[in-house]
Coordinates of C-alpha atoms in Angstrom, one line a residue:
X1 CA 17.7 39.3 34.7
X2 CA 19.3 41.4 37.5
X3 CA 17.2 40.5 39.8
X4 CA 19.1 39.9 43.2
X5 CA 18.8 36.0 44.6
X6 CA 20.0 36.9 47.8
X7 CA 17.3 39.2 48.5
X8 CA 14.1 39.4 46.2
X9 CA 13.8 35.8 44.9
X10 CA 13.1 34.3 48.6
X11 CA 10.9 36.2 49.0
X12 CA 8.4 35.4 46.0
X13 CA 9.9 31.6 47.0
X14 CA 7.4 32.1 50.1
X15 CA 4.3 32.7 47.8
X16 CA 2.1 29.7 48.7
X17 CA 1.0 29.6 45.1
X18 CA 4.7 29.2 43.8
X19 CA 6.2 31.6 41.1
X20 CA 7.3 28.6 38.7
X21 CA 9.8 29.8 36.2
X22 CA 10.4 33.2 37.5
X23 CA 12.3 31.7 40.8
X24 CA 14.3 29.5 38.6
X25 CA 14.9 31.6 35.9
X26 CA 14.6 35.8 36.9
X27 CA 17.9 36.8 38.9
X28 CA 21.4 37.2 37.8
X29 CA 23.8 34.5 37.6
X30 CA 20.6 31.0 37.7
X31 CA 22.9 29.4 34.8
X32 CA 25.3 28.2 37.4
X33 CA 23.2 26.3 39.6
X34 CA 21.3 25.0 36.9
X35 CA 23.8 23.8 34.7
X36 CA 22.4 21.6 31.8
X37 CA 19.1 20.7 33.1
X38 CA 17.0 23.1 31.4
X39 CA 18.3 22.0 28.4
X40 CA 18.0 18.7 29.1
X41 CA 14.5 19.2 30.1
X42 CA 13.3 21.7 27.1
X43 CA 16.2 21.2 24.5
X44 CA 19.1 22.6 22.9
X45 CA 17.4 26.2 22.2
X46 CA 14.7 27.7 24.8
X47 CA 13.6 31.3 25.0
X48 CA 13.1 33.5 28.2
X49 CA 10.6 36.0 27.8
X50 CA 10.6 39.2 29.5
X51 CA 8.8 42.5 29.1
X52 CA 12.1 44.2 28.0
X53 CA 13.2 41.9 25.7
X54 CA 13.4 38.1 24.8
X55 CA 16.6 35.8 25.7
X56 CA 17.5 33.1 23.9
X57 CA 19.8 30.5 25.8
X58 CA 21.7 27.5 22.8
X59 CA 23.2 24.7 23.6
X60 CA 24.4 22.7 20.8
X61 CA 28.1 22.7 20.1
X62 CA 27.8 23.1 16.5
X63 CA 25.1 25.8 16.2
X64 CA 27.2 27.8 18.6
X65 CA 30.0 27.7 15.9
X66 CA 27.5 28.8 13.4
X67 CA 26.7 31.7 15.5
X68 CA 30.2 32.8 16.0
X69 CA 31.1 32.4 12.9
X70 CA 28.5 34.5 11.2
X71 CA 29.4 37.6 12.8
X72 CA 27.1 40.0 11.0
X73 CA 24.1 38.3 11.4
X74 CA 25.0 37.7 15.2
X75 CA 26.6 41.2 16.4
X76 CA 27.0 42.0 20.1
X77 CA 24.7 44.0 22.2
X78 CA 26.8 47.1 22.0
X79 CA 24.5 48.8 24.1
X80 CA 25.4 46.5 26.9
X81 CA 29.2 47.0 25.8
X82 CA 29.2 51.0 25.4
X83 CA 29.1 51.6 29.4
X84 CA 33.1 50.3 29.1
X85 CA 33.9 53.7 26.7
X86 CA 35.3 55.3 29.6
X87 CA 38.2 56.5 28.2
X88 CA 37.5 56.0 24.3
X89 CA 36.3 53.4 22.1
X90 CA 38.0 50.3 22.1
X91 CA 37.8 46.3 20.9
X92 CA 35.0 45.6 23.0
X93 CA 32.6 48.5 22.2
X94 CA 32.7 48.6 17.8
X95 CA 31.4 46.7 15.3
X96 CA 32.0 46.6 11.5
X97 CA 34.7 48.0 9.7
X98 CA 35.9 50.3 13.3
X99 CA 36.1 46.5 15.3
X100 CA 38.4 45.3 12.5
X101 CA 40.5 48.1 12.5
X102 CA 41.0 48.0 16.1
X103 CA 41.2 44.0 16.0
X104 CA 43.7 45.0 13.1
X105 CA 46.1 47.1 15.7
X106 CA 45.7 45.1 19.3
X107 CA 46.4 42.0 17.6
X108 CA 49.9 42.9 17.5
X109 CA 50.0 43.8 21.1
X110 CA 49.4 39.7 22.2
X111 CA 52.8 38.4 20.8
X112 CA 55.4 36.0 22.0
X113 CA 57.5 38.9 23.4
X114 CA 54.8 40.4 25.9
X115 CA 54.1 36.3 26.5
X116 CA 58.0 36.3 27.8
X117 CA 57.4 39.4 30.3
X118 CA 53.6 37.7 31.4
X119 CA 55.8 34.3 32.3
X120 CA 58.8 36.0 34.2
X121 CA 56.5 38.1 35.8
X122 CA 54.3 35.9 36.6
X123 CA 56.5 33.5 38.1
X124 CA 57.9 36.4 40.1
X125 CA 54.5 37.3 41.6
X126 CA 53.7 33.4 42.6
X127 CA 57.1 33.0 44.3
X128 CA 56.2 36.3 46.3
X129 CA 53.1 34.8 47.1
X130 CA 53.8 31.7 48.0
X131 CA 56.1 33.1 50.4
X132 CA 53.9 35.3 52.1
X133 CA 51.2 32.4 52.0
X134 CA 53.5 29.8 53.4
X135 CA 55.0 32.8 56.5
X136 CA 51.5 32.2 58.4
X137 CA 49.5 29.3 59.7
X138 CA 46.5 29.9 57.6
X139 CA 45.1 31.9 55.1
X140 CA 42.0 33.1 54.1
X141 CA 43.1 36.0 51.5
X142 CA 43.4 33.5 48.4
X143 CA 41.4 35.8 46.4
X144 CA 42.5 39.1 47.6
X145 CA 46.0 38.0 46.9
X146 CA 45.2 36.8 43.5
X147 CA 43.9 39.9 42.6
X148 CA 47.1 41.4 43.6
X149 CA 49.2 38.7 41.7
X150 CA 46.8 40.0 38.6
X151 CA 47.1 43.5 38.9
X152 CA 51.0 42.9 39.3
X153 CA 51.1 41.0 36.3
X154 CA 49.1 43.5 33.9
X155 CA 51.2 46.4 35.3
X156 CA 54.1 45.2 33.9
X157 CA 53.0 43.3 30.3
X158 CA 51.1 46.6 30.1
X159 CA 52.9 49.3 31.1
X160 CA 56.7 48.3 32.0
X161 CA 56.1 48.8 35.7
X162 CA 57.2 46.1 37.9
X163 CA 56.0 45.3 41.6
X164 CA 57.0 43.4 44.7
X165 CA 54.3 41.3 45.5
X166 CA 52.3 42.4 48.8
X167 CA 49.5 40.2 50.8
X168 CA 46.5 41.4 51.9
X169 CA 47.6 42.0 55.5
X170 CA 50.9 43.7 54.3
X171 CA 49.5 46.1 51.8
X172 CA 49.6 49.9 52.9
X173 CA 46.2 51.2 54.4
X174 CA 46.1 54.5 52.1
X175 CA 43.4 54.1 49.9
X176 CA 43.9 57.3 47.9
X177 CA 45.0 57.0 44.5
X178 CA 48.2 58.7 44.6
X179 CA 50.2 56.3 41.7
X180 CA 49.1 54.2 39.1
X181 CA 49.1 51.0 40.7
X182 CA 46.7 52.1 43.3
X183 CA 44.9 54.3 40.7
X184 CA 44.5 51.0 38.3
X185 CA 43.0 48.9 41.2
X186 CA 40.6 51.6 42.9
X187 CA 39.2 51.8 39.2
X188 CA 39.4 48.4 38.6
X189 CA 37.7 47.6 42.1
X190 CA 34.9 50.2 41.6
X191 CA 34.3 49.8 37.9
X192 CA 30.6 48.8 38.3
X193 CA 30.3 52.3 40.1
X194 CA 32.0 54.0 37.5
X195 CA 29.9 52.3 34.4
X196 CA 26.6 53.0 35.8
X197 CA 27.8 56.8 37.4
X198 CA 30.2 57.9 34.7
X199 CA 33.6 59.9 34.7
X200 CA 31.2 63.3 34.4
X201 CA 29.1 62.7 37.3
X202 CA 31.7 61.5 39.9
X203 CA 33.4 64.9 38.8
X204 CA 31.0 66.8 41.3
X205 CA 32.9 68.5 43.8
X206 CA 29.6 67.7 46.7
X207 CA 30.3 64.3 46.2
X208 CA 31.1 61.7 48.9
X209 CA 34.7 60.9 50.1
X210 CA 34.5 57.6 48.0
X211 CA 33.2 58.7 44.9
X212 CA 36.0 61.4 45.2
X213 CA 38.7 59.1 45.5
X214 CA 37.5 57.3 42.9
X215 CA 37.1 60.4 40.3
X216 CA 41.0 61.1 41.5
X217 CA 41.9 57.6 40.3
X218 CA 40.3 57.9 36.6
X219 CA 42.5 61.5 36.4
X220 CA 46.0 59.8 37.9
X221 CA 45.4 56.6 35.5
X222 CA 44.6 58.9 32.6
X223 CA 47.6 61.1 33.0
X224 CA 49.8 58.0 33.5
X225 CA 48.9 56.5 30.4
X226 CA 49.0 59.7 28.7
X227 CA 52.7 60.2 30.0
X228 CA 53.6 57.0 28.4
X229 CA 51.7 58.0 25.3
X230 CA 53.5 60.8 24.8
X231 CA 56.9 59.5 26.0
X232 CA 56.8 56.5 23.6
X233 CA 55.7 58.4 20.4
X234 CA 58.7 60.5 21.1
X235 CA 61.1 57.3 21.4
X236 CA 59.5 56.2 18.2
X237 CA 60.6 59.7 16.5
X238 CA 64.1 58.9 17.7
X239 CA 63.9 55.0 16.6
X240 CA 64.6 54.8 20.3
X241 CA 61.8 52.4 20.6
X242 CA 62.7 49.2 22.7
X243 CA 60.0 48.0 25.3
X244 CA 57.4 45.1 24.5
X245 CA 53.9 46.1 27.2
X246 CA 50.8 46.4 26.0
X247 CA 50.9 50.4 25.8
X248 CA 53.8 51.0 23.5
X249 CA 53.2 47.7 21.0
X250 CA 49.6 49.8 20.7
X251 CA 51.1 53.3 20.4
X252 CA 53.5 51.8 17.7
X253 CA 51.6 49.7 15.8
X254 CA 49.2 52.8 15.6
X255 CA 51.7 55.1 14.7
X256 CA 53.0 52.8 12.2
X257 CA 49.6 52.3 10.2
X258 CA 47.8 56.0 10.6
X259 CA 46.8 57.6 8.0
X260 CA 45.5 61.1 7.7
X261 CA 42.2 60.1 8.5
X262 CA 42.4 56.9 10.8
X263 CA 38.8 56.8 12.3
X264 CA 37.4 56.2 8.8
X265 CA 39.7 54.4 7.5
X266 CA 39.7 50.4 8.4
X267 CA 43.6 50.6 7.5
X268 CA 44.9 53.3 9.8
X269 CA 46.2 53.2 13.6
X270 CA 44.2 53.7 16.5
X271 CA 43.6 57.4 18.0
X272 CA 44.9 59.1 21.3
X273 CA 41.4 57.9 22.5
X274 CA 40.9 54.8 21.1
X275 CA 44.9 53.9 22.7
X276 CA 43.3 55.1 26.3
X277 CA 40.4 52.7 25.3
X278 CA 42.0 49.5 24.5
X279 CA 44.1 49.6 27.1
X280 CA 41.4 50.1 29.6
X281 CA 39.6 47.5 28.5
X282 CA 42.7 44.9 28.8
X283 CA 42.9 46.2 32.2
X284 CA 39.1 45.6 32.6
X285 CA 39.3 42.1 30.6
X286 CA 42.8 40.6 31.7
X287 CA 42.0 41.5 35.8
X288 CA 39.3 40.1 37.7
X289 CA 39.1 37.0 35.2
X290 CA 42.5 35.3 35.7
X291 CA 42.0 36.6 39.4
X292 CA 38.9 34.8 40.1
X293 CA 40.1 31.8 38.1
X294 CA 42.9 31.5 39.9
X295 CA 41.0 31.8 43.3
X296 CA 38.6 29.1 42.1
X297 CA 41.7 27.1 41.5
X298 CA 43.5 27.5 44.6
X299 CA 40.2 26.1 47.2
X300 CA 39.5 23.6 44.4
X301 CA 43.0 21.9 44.3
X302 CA 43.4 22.3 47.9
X303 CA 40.0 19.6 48.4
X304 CA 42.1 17.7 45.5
X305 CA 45.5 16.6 46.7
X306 CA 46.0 13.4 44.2
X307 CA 45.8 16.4 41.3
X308 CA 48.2 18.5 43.0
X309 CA 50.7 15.1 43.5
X310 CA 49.6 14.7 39.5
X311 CA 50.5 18.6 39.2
X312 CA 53.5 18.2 41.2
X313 CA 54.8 15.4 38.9
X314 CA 55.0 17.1 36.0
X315 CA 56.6 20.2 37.5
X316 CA 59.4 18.2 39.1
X317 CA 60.1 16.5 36.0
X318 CA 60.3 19.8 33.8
X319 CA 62.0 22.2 36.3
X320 CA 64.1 20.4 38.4
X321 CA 65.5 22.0 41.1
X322 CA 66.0 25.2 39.2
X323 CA 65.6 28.4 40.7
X324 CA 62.3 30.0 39.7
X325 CA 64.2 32.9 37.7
X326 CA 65.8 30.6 35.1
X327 CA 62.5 28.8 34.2
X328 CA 63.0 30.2 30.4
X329 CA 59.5 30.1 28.9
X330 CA 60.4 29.0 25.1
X331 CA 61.3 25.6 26.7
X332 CA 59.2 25.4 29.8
X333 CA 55.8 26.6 29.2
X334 CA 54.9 24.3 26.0
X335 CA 55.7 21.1 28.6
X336 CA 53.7 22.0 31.1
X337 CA 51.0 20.2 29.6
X338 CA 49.2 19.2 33.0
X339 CA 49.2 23.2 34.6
X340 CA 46.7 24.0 31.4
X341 CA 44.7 21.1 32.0
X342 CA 43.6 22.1 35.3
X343 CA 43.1 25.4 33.4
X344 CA 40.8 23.9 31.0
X345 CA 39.0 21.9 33.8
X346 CA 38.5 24.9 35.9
X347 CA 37.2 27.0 33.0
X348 CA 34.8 24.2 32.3
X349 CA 33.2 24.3 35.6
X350 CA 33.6 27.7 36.9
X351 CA 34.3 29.8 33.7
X352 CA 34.0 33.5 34.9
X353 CA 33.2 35.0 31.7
X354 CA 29.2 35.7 30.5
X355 CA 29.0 36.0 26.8
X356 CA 26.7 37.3 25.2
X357 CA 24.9 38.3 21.3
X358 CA 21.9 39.5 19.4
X359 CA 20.0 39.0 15.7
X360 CA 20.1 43.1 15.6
X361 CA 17.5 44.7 13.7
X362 CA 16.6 41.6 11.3
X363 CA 15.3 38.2 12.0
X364 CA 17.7 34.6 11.6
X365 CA 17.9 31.8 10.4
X366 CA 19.5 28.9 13.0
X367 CA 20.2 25.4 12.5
X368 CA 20.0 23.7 15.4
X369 CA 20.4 20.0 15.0
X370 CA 17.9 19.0 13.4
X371 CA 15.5 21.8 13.4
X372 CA 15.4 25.3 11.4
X373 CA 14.3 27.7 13.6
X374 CA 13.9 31.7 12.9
X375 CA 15.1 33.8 15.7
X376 CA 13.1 37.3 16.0
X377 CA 14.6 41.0 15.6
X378 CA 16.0 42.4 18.6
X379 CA 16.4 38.9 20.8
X380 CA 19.1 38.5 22.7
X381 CA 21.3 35.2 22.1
X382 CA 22.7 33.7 24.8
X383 CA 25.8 31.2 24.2
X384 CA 24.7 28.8 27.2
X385 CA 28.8 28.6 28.3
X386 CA 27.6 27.3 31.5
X387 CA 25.5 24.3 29.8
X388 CA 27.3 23.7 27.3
X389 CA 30.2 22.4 29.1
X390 CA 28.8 20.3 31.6
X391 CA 26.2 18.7 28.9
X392 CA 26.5 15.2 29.4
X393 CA 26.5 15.2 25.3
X394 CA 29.8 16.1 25.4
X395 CA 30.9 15.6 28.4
X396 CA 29.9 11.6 29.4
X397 CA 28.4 10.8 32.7
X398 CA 31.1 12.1 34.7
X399 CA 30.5 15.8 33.3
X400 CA 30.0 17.5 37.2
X401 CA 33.2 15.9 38.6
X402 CA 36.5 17.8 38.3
X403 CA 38.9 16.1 36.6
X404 CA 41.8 17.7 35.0
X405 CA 43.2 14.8 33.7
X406 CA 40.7 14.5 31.2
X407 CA 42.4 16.4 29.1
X408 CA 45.5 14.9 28.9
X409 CA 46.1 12.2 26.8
X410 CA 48.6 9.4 27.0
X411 CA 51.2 9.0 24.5
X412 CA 52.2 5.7 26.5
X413 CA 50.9 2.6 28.6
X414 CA 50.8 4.2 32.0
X415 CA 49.0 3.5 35.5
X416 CA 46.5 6.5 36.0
X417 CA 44.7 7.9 39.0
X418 CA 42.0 9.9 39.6
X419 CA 43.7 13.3 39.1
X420 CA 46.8 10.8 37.3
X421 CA 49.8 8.8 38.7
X422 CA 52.9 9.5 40.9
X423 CA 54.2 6.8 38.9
X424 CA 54.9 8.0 35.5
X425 CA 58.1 7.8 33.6
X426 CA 59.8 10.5 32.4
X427 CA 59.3 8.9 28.8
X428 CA 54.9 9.2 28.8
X429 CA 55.1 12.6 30.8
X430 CA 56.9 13.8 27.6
X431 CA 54.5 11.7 25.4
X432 CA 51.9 13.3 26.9
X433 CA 49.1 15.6 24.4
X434 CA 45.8 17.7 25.1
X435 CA 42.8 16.4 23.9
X436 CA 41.2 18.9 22.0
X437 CA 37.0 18.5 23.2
X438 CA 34.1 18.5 20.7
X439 CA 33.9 21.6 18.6
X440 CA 31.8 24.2 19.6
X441 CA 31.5 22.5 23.4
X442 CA 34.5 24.0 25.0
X443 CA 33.6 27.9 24.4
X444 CA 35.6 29.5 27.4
X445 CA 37.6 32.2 25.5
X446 CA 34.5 32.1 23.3
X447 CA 35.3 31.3 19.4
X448 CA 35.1 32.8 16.3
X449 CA 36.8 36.0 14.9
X450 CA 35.6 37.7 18.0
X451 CA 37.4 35.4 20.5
X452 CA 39.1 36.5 23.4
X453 CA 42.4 38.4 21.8
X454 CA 44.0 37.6 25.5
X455 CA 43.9 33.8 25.3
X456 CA 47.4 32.9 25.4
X457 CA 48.3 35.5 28.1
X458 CA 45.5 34.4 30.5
X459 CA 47.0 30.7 29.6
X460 CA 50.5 32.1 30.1
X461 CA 50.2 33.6 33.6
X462 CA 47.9 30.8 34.9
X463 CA 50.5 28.2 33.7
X464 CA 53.4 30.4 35.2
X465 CA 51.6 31.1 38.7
X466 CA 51.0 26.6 39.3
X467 CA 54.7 26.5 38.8
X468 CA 55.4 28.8 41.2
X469 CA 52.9 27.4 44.2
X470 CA 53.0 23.6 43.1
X471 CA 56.0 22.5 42.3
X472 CA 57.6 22.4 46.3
X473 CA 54.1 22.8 47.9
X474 CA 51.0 21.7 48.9
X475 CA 48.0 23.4 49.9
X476 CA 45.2 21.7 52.1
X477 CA 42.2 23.0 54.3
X478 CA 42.3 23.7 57.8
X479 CA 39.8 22.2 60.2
X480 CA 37.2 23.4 61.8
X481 CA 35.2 22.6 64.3
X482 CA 33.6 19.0 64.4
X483 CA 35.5 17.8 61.5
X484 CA 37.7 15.3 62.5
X485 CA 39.5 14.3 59.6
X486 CA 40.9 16.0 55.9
X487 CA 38.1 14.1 54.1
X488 CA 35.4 16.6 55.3
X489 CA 37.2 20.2 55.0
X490 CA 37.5 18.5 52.0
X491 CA 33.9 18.1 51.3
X492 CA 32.8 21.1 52.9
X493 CA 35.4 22.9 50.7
X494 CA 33.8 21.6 47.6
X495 CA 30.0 22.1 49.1
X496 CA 31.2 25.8 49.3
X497 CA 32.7 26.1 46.0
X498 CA 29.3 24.9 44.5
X499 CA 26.6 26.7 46.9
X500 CA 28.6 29.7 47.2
X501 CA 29.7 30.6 43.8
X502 CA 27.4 33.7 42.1
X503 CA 27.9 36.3 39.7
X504 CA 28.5 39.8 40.5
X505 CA 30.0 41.0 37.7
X506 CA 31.5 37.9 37.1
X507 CA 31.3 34.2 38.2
X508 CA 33.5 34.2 41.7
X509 CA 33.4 32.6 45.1
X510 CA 31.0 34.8 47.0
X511 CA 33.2 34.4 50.4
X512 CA 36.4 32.9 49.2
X513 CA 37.6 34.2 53.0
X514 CA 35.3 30.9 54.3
X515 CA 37.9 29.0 53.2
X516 CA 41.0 28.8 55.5
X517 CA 44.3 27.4 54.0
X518 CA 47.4 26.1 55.1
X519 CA 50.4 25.2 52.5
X520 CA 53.0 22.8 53.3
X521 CA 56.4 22.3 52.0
X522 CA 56.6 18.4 49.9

């Protein structure tokens, strides 16, 4: 399965005999070009078999929710998992009664109060972005800039630190991890490195420049979160406790519930470690995700301008002509129905996120529709995210076009577009409600007891950041040559989007740089 299409599969494409299934199915990342149609073709369960192990791929909405549901029977492949204990055990890497005490402990770190710092923050870093956006011609940094709007965002719902926001071509050419913001992203831009090499091997003192830099970072981050450790366990001595990040909501909540023995014990806090660990692993979770999905968002709106008047709409009608810093989130974000829509349409299409789970040591037993099947010990199961929510099942005929406003229903008689109307009292806009899909067939924060403890952040900042860019601008593609008209850098936007998407780690535009923008004032 991590076989590289880029390089390997063309060349067992040019066997004259053909290689059948192993050119459609062998190399990382063939669930996004091939959407539902195996499914369609072989059914709602089919297995891949491969000499290390067997992959099964479902795609039924309500055997899905079986799956996550039964947690025991359906564990995750740790063992994929455990290469993200870099700097202790956290959420993603236990099972059992450890997972449910650290479940236990982060869940009071996603709370309406760090949701308030995600929002102003966020609608800080969009302003700044917009501005350095809207200062040239063109751009062609979306997604390098949305990475820095993420990193921004996590730095200060995680740790209290606050940023200016920087483009691409204004950030400072010293790579050398000299502070925890540039520590965070040389780790966070090299973490594939660091899995597979490990903090004791890029130790070594022969070792390239690169891999120097990058053991430097892990030791700065470290000793920063460390430093905050330390600093907020004393404030919580002195019932001087006051700040709402990430970091010190774990550190209290921890010191709050230990007991004398907190690794065994499913009631206790989390350990120094296990702190360092979860925090990491929000870093590692919270990043690249909302970065890329905001990316994908950006080029896909800017081929869609009738969903960015739709967008607009709303925006205007909530906000006003208020300044960006008094957009309160208790009474903004829960109207801003329309910003999570295209959220929810995005994630549909281009959801960055793989997941993944096993039967363990035992076989199961599966309903799927109207078949028992037994999985084998030791397959892989593979929630088919990509499949399941473009399945025509669920999703009617129009499943492969992009269309936020299909989640948006109408609490009143209104005249609706393709994206919606510019036309819309203020009456339905208020009136307005999200449709809540099929169970089991929208699975993008997965579901379950296991599901994504980040949700509502991710939903927070995405909301937050189409406020800041949409409400007073547009965004649209610039020419190139040959193309004589909007209509086809729109089309050649889209054909982009769909034939050069791929997962490296995760699902992101392979050369978002391809895509030169322009934004323009309404």
């Amino acid at each position: 399965m991590a076989v590289d299409k880029k390089f390997v599969i063309p060349l067992f494409e040019k066997i004259p005999f053909g290689t059948g299934n192993f050119t459609r199915y062998n190399w990382r990342g063939w669930e996004f070009a091939d959407k539902s149609k195996s499914h369609e073709e072989l059914g709602d369960v089919f297995i891949v078999v491969t000499p290390g192990r067997n992959w099964l791929y479902l795609c039924n909405a309500e055997a899905l929710l079986d799956v996550f549901q039964r947690r025991a029977d359906f564990p995750r492949p740790l063992e994929i998992f455990k290469m993200i204990d870099i700097f202790g055990p956290n959420l993603a890497t236990t099972e059992g009664q450890q997972w449910q005490r650290h479940r236990k402990v982060t869940a009071t770190c996603f709370n309406e109060r760090n949701n308030e710092i995600v929002w102003s923050e966020s609608v800080r870093q969009a302003v700044g972005m917009l501005q350095y956006w809207s200062s040239k011609p063109s751009i062609r940094s979306a997604a390098d800039d949305t990475r820095t709007l993420s990193l921004h965002v996590l730095a200060s719902a995680g740790f209290g630190k606050s940023y200016a926001f920087q483009g691409v071509s204004e950030a400072s050419p010293e790579n050398v991890a000299t502070s925890y913001k540039e520590s965070l992203q040389t780790i966070l831009d090299n973490c594939i490195l660091l899995l597979v090499l490990g903090q004791n091997f890029i130790a070594k003192p022969w070792l390239p420049k690169k891999l120097k830099e990058l053991h430097r970072a892990t030791v700065d981050f470290k000793k920063y979160m460390t430093n905050v450790y330390e600093e907020e366990k004393k404030s919580i001595g002195l019932e001087k406790s006051v700040a709402n990040n990430l970091m010190t909501s774990l550190v209290r909540a921890s010191v709050e519930d230990n007991t004398s023995t907190p690794s065994q014990d499913v009631q206790g806090g989390l350990t120094e470690s296990e702190i360092y660990g979860n925090i990491f692993v929000f870093n590692f979770a919270g990043h690249d995700t909302i970065a890329h999905t905001l990316a994908f968002t950006v080029v896909v709106l800017s081929a869609h301008p009738t969903v960015q008047d739709w967008l607009a709409e709303e925006l205007r009608h909530v906000l006003g002509d208020e300044k960006p810093e008094d957009w309160e989130y208790q009474s903004v974000y829960p109207r801003l129905r329309r910003c999570l829509a295209v959220l929810y349409e995005i994630l549909r299409l281009y959801s960055p996120a793989p997941i993944a789970k096993c039967t363990g040591g035992e076989a199961r037993n599966l309903q799927v529709g109207d078949k028992a099947i037994v999985i084998p010990a030791n397959t892989m199961l593979i929630p088919n995210h990509v499949a399941v929510h473009v399945h025509p099942r669920y999703w009617g005929q129009d499943n492969m076009e992009w269309r936020p406003s299909r989640w948006i229903k109408s609490g009143l008689s209104t005249r609706t577009g393709s994206g919606g109307s510019s036309t819309t009292t203020f009456e339905a806009l208020d009136a307005e409600t999200l449709i809540t899909p099929h169970k089991g067939s929208f699975i993008a924060w997965s579901e379950g007891i296991r599901n994504c403890p980040g949700k509502k952040f991710s939903q927070v900042e995405f909301v937050a950041a189409m406020a800041g860019l949409f409400r007073d601008w547009r965004v649209e593609p610039v020419l190139e040559a040959g193309e004589t008209d909007l209509r086809a850098a729109r089309k050649r936007i889209m054909d982009m989007v769909e034939n050069d998407t791929g997962q490296v780690l995760l699902l992101q535009l392979l050369h978002p740089e391809r895509a030169a923008l322009a934004w323009k004032q309404r």
